Tab-separated table of C-alpha atoms in Angstrom:
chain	number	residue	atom	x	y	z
W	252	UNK	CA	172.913	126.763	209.010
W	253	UNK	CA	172.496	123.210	206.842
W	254	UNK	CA	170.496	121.559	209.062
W	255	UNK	CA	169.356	118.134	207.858
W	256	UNK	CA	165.656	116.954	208.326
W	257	UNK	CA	166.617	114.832	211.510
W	258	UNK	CA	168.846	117.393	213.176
W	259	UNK	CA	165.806	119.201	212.573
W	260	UNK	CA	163.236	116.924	214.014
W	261	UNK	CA	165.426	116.280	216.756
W	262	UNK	CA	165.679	120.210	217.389
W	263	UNK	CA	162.362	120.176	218.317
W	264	UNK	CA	161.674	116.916	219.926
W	265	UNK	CA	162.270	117.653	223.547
W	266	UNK	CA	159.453	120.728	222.889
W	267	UNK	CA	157.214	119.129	221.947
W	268	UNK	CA	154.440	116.429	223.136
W	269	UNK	CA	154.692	113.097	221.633
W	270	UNK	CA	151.456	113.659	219.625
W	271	UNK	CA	152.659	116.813	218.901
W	272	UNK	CA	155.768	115.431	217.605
W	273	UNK	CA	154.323	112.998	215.360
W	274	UNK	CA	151.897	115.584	213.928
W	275	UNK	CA	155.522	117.426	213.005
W	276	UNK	CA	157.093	114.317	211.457
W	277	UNK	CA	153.705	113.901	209.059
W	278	UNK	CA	154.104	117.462	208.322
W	279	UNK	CA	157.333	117.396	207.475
W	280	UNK	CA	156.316	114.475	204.932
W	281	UNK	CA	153.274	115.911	203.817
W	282	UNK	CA	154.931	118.645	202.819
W	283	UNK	CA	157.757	117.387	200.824
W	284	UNK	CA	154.756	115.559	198.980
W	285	UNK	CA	153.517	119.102	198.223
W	286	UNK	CA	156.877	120.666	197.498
W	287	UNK	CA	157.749	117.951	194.591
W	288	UNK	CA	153.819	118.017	193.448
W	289	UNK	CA	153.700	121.832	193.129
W	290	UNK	CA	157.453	122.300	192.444
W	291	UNK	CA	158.838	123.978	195.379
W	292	UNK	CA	162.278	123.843	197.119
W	293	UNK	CA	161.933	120.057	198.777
W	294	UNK	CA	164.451	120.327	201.298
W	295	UNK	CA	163.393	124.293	202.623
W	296	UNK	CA	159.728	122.801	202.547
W	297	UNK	CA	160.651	119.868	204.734
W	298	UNK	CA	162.864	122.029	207.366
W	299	UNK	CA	160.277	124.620	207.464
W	300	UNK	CA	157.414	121.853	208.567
W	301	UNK	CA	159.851	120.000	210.833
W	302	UNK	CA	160.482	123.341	212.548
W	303	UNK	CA	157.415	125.046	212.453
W	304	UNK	CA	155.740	123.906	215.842
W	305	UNK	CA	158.851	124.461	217.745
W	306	UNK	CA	157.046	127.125	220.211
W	307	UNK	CA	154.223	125.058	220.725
W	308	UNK	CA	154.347	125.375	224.110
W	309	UNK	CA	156.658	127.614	225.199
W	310	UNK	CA	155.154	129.293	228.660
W	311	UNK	CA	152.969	132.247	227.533
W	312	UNK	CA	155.314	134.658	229.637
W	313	UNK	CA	158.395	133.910	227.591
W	314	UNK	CA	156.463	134.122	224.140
W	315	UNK	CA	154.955	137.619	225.206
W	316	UNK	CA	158.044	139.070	226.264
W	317	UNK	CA	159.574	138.400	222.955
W	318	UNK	CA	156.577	140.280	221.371
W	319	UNK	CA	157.105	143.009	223.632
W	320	UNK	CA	160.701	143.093	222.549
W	321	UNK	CA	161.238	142.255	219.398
W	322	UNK	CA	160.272	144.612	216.898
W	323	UNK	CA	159.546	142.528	214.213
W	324	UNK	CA	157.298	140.950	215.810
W	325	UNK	CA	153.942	143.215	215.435
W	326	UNK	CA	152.468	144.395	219.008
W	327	UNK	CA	148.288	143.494	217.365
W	328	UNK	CA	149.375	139.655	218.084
W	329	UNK	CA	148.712	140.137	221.887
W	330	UNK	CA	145.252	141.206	221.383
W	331	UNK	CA	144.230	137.972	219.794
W	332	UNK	CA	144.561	134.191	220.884
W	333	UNK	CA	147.697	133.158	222.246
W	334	UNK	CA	147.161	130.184	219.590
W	335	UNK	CA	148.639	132.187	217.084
W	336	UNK	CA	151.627	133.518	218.842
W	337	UNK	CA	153.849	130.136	218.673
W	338	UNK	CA	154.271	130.360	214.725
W	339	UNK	CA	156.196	133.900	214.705
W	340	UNK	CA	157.734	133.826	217.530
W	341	UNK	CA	158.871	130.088	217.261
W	342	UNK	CA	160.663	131.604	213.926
W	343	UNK	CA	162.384	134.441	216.078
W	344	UNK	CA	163.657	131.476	218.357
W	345	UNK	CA	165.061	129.319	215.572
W	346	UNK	CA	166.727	132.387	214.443
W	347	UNK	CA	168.292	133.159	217.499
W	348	UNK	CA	169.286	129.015	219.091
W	349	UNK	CA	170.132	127.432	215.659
W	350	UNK	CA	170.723	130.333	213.464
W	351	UNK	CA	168.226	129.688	211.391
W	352	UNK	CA	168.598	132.603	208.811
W	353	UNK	CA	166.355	131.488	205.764
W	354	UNK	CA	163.771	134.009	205.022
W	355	UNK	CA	161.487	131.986	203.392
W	356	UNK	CA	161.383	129.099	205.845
W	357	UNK	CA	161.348	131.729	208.473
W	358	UNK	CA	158.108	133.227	207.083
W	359	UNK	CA	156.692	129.716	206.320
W	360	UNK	CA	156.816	129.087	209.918
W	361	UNK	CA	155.830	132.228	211.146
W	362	UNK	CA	152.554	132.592	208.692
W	363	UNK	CA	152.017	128.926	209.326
W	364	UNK	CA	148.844	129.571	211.540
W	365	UNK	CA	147.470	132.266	210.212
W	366	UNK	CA	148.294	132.973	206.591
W	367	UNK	CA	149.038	136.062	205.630
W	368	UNK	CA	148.507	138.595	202.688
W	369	UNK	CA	150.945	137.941	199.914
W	370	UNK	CA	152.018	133.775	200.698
W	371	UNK	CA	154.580	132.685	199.131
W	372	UNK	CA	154.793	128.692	197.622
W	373	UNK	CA	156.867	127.654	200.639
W	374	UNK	CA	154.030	129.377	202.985
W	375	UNK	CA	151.343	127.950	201.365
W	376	UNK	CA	152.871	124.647	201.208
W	377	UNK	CA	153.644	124.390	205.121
W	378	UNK	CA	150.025	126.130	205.780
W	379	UNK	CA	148.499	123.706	203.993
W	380	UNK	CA	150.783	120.883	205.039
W	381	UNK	CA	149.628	121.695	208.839
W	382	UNK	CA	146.160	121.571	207.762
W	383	UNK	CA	146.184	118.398	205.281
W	384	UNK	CA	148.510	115.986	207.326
W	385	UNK	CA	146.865	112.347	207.565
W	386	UNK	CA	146.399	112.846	210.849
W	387	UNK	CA	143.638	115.506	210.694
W	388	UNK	CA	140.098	114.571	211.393
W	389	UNK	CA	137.837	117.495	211.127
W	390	UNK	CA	134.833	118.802	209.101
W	391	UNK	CA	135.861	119.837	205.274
W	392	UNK	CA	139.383	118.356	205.552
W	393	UNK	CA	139.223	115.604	202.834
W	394	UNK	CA	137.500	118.266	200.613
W	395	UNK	CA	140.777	120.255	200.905
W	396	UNK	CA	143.022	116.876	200.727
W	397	UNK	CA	141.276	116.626	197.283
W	398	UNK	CA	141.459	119.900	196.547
W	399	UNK	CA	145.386	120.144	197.204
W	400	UNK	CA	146.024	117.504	194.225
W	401	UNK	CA	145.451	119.769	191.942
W	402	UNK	CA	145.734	123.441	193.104
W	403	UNK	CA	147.729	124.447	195.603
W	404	UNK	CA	146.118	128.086	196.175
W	405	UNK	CA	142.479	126.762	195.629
W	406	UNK	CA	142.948	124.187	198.568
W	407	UNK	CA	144.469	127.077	200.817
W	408	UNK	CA	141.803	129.046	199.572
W	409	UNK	CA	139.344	126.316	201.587
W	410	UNK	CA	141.374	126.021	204.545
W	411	UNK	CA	140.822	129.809	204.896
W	412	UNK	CA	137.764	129.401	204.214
W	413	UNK	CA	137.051	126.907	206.595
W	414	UNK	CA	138.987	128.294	209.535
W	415	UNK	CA	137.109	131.863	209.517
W	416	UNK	CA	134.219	129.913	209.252
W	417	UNK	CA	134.344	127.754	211.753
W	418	UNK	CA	136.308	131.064	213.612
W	419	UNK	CA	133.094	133.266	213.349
W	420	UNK	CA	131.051	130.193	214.408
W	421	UNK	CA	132.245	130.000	217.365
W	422	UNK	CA	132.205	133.674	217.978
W	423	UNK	CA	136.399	134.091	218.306
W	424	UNK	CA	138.267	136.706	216.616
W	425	UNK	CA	139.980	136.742	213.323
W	426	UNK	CA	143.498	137.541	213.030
W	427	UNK	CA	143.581	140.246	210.197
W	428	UNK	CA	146.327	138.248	208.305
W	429	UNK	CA	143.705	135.187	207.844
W	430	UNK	CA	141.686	137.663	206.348
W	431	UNK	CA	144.175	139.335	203.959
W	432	UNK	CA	145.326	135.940	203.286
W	433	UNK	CA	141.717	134.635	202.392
W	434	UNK	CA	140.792	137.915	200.361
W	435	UNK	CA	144.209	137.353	198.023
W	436	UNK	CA	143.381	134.154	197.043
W	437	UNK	CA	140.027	134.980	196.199
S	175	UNK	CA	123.198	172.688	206.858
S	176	UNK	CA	120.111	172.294	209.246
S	177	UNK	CA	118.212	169.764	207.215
S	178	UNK	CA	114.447	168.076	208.173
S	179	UNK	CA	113.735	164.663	207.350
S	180	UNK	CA	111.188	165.544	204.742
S	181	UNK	CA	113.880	167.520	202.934
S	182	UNK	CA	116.781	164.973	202.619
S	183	UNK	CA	114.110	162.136	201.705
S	184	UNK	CA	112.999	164.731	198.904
S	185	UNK	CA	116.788	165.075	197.658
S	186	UNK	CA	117.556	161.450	197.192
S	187	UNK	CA	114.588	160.572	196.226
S	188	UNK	CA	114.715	161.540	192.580
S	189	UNK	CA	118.630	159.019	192.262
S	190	UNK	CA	117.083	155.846	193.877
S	191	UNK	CA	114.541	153.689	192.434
S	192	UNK	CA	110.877	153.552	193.907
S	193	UNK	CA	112.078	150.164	195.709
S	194	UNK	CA	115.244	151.779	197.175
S	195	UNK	CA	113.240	154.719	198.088
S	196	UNK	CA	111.019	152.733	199.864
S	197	UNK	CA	113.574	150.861	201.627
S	198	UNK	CA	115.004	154.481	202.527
S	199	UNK	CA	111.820	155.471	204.383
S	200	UNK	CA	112.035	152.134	206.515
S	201	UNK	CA	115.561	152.501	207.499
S	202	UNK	CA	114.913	155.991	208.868
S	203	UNK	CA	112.165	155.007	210.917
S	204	UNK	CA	114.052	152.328	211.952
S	205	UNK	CA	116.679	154.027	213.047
S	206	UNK	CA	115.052	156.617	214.925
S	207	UNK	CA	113.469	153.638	216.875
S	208	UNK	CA	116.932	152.294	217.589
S	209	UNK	CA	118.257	155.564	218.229
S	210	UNK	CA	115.347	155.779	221.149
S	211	UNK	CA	115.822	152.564	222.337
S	212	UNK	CA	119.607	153.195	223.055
S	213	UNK	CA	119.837	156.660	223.455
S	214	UNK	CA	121.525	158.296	220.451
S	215	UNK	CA	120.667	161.468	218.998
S	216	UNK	CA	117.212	161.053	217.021
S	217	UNK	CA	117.504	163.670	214.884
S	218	UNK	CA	121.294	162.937	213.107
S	219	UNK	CA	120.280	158.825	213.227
S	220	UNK	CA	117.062	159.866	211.038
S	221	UNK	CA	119.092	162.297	208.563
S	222	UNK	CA	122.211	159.804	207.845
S	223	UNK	CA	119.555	156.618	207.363
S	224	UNK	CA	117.014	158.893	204.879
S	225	UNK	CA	120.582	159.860	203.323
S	226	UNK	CA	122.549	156.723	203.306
S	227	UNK	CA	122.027	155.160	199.593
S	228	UNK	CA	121.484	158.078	197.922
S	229	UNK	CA	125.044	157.307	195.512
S	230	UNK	CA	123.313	153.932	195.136
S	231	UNK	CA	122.751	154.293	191.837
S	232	UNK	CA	125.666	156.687	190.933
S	233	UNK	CA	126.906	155.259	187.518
S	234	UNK	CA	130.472	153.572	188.251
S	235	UNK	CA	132.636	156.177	186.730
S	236	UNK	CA	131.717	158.967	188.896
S	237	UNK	CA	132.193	157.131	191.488
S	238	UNK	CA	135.491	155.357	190.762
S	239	UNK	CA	136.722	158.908	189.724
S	240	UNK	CA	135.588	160.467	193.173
S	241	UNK	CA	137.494	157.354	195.049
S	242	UNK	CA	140.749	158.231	192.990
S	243	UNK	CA	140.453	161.831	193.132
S	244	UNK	CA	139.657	162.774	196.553
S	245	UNK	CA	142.510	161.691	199.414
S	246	UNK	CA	139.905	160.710	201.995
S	247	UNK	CA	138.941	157.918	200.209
S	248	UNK	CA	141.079	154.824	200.640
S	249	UNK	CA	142.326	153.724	197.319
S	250	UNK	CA	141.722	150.039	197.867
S	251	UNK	CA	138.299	150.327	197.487
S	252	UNK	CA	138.739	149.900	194.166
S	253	UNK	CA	139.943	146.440	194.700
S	254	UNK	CA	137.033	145.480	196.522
S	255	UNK	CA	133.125	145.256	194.716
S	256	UNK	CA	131.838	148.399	193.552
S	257	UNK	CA	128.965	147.734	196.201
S	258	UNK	CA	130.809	149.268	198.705
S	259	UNK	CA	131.446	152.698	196.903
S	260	UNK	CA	127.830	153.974	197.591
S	261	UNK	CA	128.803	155.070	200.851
S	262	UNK	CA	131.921	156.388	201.491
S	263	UNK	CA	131.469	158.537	198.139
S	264	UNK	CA	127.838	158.926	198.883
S	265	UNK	CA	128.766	161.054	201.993
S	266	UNK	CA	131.310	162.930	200.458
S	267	UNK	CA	128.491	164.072	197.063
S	268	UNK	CA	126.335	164.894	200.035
S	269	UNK	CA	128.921	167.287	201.508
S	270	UNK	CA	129.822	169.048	198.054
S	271	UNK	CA	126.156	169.006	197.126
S	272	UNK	CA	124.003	170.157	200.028
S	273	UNK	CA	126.875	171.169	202.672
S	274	UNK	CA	126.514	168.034	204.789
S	275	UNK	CA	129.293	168.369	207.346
S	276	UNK	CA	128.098	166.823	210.303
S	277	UNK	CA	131.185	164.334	210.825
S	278	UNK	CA	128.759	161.534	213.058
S	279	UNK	CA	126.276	161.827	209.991
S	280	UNK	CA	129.152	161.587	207.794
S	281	UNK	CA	130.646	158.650	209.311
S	282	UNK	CA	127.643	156.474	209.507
S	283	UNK	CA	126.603	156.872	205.955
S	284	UNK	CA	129.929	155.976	204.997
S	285	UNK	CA	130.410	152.799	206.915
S	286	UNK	CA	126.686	151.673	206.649
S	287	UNK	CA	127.851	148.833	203.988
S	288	UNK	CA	131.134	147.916	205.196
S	289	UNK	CA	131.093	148.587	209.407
S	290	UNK	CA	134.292	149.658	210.604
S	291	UNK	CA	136.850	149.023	213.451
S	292	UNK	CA	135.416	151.329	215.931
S	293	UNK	CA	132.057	152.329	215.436
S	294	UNK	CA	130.380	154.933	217.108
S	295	UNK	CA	126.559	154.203	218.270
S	296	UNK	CA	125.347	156.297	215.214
S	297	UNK	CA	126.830	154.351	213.007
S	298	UNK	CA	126.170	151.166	214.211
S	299	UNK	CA	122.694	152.342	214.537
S	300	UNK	CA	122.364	153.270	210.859
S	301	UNK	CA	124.178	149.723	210.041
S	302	UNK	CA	122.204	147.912	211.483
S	303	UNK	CA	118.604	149.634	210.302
S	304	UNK	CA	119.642	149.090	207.049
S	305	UNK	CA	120.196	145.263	207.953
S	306	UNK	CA	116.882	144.856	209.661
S	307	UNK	CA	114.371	147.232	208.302
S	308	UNK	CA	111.055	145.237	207.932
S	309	UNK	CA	111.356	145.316	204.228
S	310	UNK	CA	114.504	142.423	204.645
S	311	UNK	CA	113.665	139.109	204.461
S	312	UNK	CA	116.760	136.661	204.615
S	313	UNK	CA	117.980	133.991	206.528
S	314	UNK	CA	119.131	135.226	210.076
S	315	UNK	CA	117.208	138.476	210.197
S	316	UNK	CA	114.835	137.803	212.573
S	317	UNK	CA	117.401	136.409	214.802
S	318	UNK	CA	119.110	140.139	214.655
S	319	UNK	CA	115.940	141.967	215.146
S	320	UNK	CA	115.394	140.238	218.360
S	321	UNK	CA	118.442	140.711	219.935
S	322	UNK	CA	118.311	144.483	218.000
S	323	UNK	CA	115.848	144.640	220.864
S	324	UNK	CA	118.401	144.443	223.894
S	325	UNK	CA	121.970	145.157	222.635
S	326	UNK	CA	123.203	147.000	219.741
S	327	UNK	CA	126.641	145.508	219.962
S	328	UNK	CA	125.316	142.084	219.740
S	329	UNK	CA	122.949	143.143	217.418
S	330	UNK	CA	125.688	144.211	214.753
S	331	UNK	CA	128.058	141.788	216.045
S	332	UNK	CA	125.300	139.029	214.121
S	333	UNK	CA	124.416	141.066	211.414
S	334	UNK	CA	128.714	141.561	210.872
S	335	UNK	CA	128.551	137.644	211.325
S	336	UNK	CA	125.873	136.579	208.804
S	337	UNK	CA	127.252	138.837	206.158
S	338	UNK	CA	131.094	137.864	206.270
S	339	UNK	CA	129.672	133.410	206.796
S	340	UNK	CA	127.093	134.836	203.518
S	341	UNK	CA	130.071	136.546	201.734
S	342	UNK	CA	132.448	133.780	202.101
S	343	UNK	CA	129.690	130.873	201.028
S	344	UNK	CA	129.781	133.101	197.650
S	345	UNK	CA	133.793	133.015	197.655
S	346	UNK	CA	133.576	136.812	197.573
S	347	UNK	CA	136.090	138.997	199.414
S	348	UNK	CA	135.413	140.508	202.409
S	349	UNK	CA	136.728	144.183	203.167
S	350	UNK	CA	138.925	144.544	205.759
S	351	UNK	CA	137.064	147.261	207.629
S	352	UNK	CA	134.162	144.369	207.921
S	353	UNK	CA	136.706	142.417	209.816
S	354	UNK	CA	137.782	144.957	211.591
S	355	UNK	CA	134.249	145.884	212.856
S	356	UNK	CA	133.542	142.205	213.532
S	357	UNK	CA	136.444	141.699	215.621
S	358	UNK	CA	136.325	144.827	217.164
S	359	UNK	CA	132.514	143.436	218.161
S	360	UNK	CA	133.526	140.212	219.493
């Protein structure tokens, strides 16, 4: 698979909502922004974000089958919001429709919501991508926007912060791999 | 091991600090008012709150050496802060020292720091003493002693709350089996 950033985009398009899809595309940019500032690989960076909300809204049925059935995919993700079920199983998808192979921007996109214990530059760039793009508007994001000028795992770091936070606030459940994620960058 | 109150007060007492062995004395009577108020066993909710800190004060290398030594210990304790030994290696002194064996006394002095994913009513009642013992004065506490007065679950479920928002504030790490008990709660 050599899939360019549009054959990428386009991939996902017809998934997506429009807002949805333009929340991709400033991903995708924010991201190579983050790639070339922290010195990642650009172009796995900017396929990664263009891919990563390809599940988005896939019906729930089809999603939890493939957890069911694919055992790579661990069984604790039905016990928790089906929120974070698009990010790993979106990667399974890719894997199978496009062969998208790439371990790293597979685990990029399937960490993308949730973090996870031991990110690697490419997951922290698309996590943090997701959570930075200029189209975000919520409490504590510009903190992280400054934060993510200088240090990449210090701004994640926030965003974790943040999302358990606001998480515990609203009395949800945490998805252990936000809290591995947030305890390793400590 | 058929031990009165009086008697495991008078064996910490001498390895905890006048403050701590005040604090001890609250938490037991706290506990056996919890333990009447939702109908757990009096007598074992008494004995694992007047015996839950006494490692409090163990120095740090007899400690770290019982967490590497003996296999029912998990190891990654010793990646988390040394604040959380007192317990799990309190109740294992205990059973060396005095032949404590009761495994629902057991458990609840080991988890009283942490929590854990499922919690029996022991220890969340012994948990949650130790949070709300009239001695505590901290933001949030009166908030869990009123609704200690209706539901434990909820009850620990805030206390579990406060301490992971209060943890994270501090960018300190949380251990997992505090997550675990928190979403196990909610």
């Amino acid at each position: 698979m050599e899939l360019t950033r549009d054959e990428a985009l386009n991939y996902v398009k017809p998934y997506l909502k429009v807002k949805r899809y333009e929340h991709t595309v400033r991903v995708a940019d924010q991201a190579v922004e983050l790639a070339e500032r922290f010195g990642a690989d650009i172009r796995k960076a900017e396929l990664a974000a263009a891919l990563h909300d390809y599940a988005k809204y896939k019906p729930l049925d089809e999603m939890k089958r493939w957890i069911c059935e694919d055992r790579r995919l661990p069984k604790d993700l039905l016990d928790y919001h089906h929120e974070l079920w698009h990010g790993p199983v979106g990667a399974l998808m890719l894997e199978r429709e496009i062969g998208l192979h790439d371990p790293e921007i597979m685990s990029a996109i399937r960490c993308h919501t949730t973090g996870k214990k031991h990110m690697s530059i490419l997951d922290k760039i698309v996590f943090l991508a997701d959570y930075i793009e200029p189209g975000r508007d919520f409490p504590g994001v510009d903190e992280v926007r400054d934060k993510a000028l200088t240090s990449l795992d210090r701004a994640c770091a926030m965003a974790l912060k943040n999302t358990i936070v606001f998480l515990i606030s609203k009395e949800r459940t945490v998805y252990p791999d936000t809290f591995h994620a947030y305890n390793n960058l400590i």
